[in-house]
Tab-separated table of C-alpha atoms in Angstrom:
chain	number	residue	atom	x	y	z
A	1	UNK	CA	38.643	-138.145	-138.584
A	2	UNK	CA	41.833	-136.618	-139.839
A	3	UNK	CA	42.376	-133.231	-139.276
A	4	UNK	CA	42.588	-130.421	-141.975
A	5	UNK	CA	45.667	-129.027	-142.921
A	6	UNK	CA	46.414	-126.015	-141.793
A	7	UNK	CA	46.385	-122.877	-144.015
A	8	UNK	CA	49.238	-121.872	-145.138
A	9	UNK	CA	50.329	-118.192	-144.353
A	10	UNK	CA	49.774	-115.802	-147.007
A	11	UNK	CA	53.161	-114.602	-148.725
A	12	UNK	CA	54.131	-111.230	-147.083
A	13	UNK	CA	53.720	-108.491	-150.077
A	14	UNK	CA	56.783	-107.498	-151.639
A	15	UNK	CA	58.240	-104.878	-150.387
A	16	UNK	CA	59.347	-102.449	-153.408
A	17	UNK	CA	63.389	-102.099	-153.534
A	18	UNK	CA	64.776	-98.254	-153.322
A	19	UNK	CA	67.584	-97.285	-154.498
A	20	UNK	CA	68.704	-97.497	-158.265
A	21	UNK	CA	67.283	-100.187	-160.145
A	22	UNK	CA	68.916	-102.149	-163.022
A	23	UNK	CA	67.248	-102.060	-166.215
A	24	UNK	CA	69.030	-105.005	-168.031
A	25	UNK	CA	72.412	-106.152	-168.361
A	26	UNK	CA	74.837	-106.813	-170.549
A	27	UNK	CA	77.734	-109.167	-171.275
A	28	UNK	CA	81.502	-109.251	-171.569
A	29	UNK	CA	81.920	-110.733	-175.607
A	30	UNK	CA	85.820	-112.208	-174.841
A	31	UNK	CA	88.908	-112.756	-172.362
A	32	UNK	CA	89.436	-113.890	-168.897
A	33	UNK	CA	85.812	-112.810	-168.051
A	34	UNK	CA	83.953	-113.675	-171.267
A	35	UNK	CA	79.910	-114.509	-170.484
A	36	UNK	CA	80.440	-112.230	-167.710
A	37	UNK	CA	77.076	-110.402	-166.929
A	38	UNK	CA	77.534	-106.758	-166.286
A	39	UNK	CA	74.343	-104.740	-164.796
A	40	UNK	CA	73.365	-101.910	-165.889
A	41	UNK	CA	71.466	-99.337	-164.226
A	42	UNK	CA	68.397	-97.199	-164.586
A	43	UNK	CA	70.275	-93.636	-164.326
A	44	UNK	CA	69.396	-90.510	-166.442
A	45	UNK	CA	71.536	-91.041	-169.774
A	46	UNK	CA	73.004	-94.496	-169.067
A	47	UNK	CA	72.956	-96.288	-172.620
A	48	UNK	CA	75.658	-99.054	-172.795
A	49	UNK	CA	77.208	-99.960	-175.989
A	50	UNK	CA	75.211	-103.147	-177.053
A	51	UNK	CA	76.757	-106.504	-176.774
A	52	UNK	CA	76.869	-107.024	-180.579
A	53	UNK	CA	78.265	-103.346	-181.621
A	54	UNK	CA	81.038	-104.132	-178.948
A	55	UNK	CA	82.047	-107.104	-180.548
A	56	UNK	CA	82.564	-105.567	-183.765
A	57	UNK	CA	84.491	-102.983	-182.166
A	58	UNK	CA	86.559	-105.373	-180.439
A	59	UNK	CA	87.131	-107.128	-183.518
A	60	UNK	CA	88.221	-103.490	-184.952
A	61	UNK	CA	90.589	-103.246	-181.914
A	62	UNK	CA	92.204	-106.762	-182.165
A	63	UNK	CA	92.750	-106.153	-185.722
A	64	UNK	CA	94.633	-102.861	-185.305
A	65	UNK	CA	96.419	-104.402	-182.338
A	66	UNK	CA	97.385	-107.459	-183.848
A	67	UNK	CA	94.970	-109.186	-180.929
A	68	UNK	CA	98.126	-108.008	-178.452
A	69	UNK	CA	96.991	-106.433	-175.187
A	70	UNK	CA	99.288	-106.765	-172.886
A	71	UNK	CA	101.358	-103.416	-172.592
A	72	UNK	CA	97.988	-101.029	-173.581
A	73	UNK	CA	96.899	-98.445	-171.612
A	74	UNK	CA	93.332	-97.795	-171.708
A	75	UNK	CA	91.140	-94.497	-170.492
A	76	UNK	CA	87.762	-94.495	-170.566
A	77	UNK	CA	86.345	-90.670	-170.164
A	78	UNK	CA	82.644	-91.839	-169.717
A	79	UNK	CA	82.264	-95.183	-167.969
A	80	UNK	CA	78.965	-95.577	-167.542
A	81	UNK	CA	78.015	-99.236	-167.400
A	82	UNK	CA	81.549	-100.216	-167.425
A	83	UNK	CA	81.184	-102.400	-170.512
A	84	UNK	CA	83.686	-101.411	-172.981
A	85	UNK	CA	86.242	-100.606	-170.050
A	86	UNK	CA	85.765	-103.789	-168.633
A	87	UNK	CA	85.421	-105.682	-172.053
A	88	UNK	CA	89.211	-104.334	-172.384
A	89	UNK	CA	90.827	-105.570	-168.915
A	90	UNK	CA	89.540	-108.861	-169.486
A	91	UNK	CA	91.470	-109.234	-172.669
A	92	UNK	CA	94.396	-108.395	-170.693
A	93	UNK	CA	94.849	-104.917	-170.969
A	94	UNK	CA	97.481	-103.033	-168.714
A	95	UNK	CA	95.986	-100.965	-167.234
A	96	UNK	CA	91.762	-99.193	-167.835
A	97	UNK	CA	91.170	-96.370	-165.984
A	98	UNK	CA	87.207	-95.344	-165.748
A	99	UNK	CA	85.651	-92.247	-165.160
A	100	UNK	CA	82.418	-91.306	-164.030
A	101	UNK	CA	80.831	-88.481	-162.193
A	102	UNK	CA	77.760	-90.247	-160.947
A	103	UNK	CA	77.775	-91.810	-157.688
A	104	UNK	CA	75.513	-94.676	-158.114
A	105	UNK	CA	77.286	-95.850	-161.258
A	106	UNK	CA	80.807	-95.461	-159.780
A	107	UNK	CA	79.961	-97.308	-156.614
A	108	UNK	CA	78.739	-99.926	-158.967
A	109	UNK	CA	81.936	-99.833	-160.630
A	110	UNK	CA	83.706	-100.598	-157.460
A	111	UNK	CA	81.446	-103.194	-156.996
A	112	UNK	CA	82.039	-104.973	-160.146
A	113	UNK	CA	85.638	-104.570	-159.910
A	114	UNK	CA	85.541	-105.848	-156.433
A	115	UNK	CA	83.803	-109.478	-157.831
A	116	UNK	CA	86.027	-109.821	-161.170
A	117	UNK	CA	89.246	-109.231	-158.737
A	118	UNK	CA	90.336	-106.527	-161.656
A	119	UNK	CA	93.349	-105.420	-160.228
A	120	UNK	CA	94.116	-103.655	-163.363
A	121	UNK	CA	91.271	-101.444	-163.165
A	122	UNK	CA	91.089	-97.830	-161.880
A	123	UNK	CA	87.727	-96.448	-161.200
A	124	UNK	CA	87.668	-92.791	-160.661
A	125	UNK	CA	84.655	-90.013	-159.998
A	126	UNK	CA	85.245	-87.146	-161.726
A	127	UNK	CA	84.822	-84.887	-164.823
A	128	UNK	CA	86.017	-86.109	-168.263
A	129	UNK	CA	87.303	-82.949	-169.428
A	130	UNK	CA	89.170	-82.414	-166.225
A	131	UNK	CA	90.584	-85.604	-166.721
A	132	UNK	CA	91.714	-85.520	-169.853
A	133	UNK	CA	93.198	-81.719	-168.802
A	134	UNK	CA	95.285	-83.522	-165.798
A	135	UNK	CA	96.466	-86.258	-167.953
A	136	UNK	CA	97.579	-83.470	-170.216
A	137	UNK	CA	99.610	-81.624	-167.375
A	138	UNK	CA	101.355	-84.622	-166.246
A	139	UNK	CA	102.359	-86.121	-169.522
A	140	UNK	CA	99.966	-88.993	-169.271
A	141	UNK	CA	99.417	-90.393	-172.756
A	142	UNK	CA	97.117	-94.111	-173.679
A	143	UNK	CA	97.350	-96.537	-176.387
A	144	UNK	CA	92.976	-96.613	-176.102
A	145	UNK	CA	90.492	-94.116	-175.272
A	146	UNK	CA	86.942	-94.730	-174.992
A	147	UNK	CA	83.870	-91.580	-175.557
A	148	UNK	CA	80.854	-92.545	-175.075
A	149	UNK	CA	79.721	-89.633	-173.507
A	150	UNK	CA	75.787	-88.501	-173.544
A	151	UNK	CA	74.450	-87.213	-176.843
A	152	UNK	CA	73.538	-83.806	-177.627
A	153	UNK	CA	76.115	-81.816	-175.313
A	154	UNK	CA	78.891	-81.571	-177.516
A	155	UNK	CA	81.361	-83.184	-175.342
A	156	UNK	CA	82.889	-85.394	-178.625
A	157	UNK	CA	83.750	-81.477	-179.728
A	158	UNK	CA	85.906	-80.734	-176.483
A	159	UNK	CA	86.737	-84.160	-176.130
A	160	UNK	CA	88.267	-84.953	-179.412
A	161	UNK	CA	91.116	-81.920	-179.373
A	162	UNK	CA	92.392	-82.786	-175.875
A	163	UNK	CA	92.517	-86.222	-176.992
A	164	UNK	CA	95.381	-85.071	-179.502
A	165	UNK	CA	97.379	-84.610	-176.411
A	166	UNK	CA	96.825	-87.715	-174.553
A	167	UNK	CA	96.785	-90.235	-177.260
A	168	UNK	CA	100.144	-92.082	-177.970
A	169	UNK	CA	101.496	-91.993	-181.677
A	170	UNK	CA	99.516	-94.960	-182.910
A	171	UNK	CA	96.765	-95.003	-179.985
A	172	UNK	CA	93.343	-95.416	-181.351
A	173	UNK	CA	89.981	-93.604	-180.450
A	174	UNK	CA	86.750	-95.149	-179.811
A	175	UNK	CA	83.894	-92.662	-180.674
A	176	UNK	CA	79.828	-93.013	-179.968
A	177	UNK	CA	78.045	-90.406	-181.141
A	178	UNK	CA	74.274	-89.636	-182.621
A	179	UNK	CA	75.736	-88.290	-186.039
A	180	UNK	CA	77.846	-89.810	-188.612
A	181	UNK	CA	81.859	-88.624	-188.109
A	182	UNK	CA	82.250	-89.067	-191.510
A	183	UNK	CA	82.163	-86.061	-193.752
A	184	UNK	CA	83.301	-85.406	-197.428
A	185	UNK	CA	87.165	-83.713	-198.168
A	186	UNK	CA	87.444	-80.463	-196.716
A	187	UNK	CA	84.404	-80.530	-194.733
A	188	UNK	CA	84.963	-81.595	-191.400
A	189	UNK	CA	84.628	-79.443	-188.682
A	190	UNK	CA	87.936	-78.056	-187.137
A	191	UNK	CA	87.493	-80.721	-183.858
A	192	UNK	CA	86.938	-83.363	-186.243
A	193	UNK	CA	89.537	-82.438	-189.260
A	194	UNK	CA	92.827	-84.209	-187.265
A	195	UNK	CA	91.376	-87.388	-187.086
A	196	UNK	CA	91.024	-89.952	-189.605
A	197	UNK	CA	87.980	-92.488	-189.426
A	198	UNK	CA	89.079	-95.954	-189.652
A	199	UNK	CA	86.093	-98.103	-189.260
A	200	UNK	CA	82.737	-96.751	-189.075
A	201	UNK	CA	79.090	-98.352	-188.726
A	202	UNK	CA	75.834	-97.755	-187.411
A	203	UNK	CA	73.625	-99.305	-184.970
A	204	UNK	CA	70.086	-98.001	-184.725
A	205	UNK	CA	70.150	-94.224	-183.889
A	206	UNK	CA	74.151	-94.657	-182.533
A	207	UNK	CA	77.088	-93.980	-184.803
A	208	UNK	CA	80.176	-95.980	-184.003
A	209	UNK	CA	83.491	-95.147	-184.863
A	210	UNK	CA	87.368	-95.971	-184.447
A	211	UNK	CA	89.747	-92.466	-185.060
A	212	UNK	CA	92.884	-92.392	-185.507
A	213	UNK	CA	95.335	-89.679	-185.656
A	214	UNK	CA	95.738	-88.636	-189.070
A	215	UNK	CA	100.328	-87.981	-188.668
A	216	UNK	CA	100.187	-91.701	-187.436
A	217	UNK	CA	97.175	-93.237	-189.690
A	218	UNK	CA	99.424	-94.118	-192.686
């Protein structure tokens, strides 16, 4: 009589993964790395721009910049995910520098520069503000900055007025925010009353926005 096959083992049980876990992911839209999937993880206040609002910033960008990347210098005060900084190397950017105080999300950082070979990428842990005082000190100025910073703690308020400082004349601004920047003649509060709002739209609960200067926005 033929035998019986064997049982088979039962399947080990999954053991359950510590550490930070990644919630979903999302995309570079264009350049060298387009299609790229960027994680993100599941860390207190990590909300990445969405794949479609960054390509209508990006479309803001490219339109301001006449699509031409290749001398700007990019800061990005609240990194987070990576996905605008990124989105801006692989269209050839200069130079992105990212900033992040989290230790998790910067080592993922690394990580992600490490596998896209982004040698024009500079990933740094520290504070925004502090940042943005240093660059201020040494004279540092960039053609892009990025805030995205967490809702409801007013850093768009102390951002915005060191920003004056350490944007070049013509640089452009993109803003995240929970509120509308936009606010009728005369109304706008003193952080908000240099800049000028470009483009403006609305995803959801986020407010989007590209600033620029108002002595270079004519």
């Amino acid at each position: 009589m033929p035998k019986k096959p064997a049982n088979k083992p039962a399947k080990p049980a999954k053991v359950p993964v510590h550490g930070p876990q990644h919630s979903n992911q999302v995309r570079i839209i264009g350049g060298a790395w387009k299609r790229t999937p960027l994680p993100v993880l599941s860390a207190s206040g990590l909300r990445p721009t969405p794949d479609r609002v960054r390509e209508t910033v990006f479309n803001w960008i490219n339109h301001q910049r006449d699509g031409y990347w290749a001398d700007a210098q990019v800061l990005d005060l609240f990194a987070g995910s990576g996905a605008l900084g990124f989105e801006a190397a692989s269209r050839g950017a200069q130079s992105v520098t990212m900033i992040d105080t989290v230790v998790p999300v910067v080592r993922q950082l690394e990580d992600i520069k490490a596998k896209l070979k982004a040698d024009n990428v500079q990933i740094i842990r520290a504070d925004a503000l502090a940042v943005a005082q240093s660059a201020i000190a040494r004279g540092q100025k960039y053609d892009l900055i990025f805030l995205d910073p967490p809702y409801q703690q007013e850093f768009l308020e102390r951002c915005l007025p060191l920003c004056t400082r350490i944007l070049k004349e013509g640089g452009l601004i993109y803003a995240e925010s929970g509120l509308a920047l936009e606010f009728e003649e005369g109304a706008a509060p003193e952080w908000m009353a240099p800049w000028e709002v470009l483009r403006a739209d609305k995803a959801g609960m986020v407010f989007y926005h590209l600033l620029k200067h108002k002595q270079t926005a004519a």
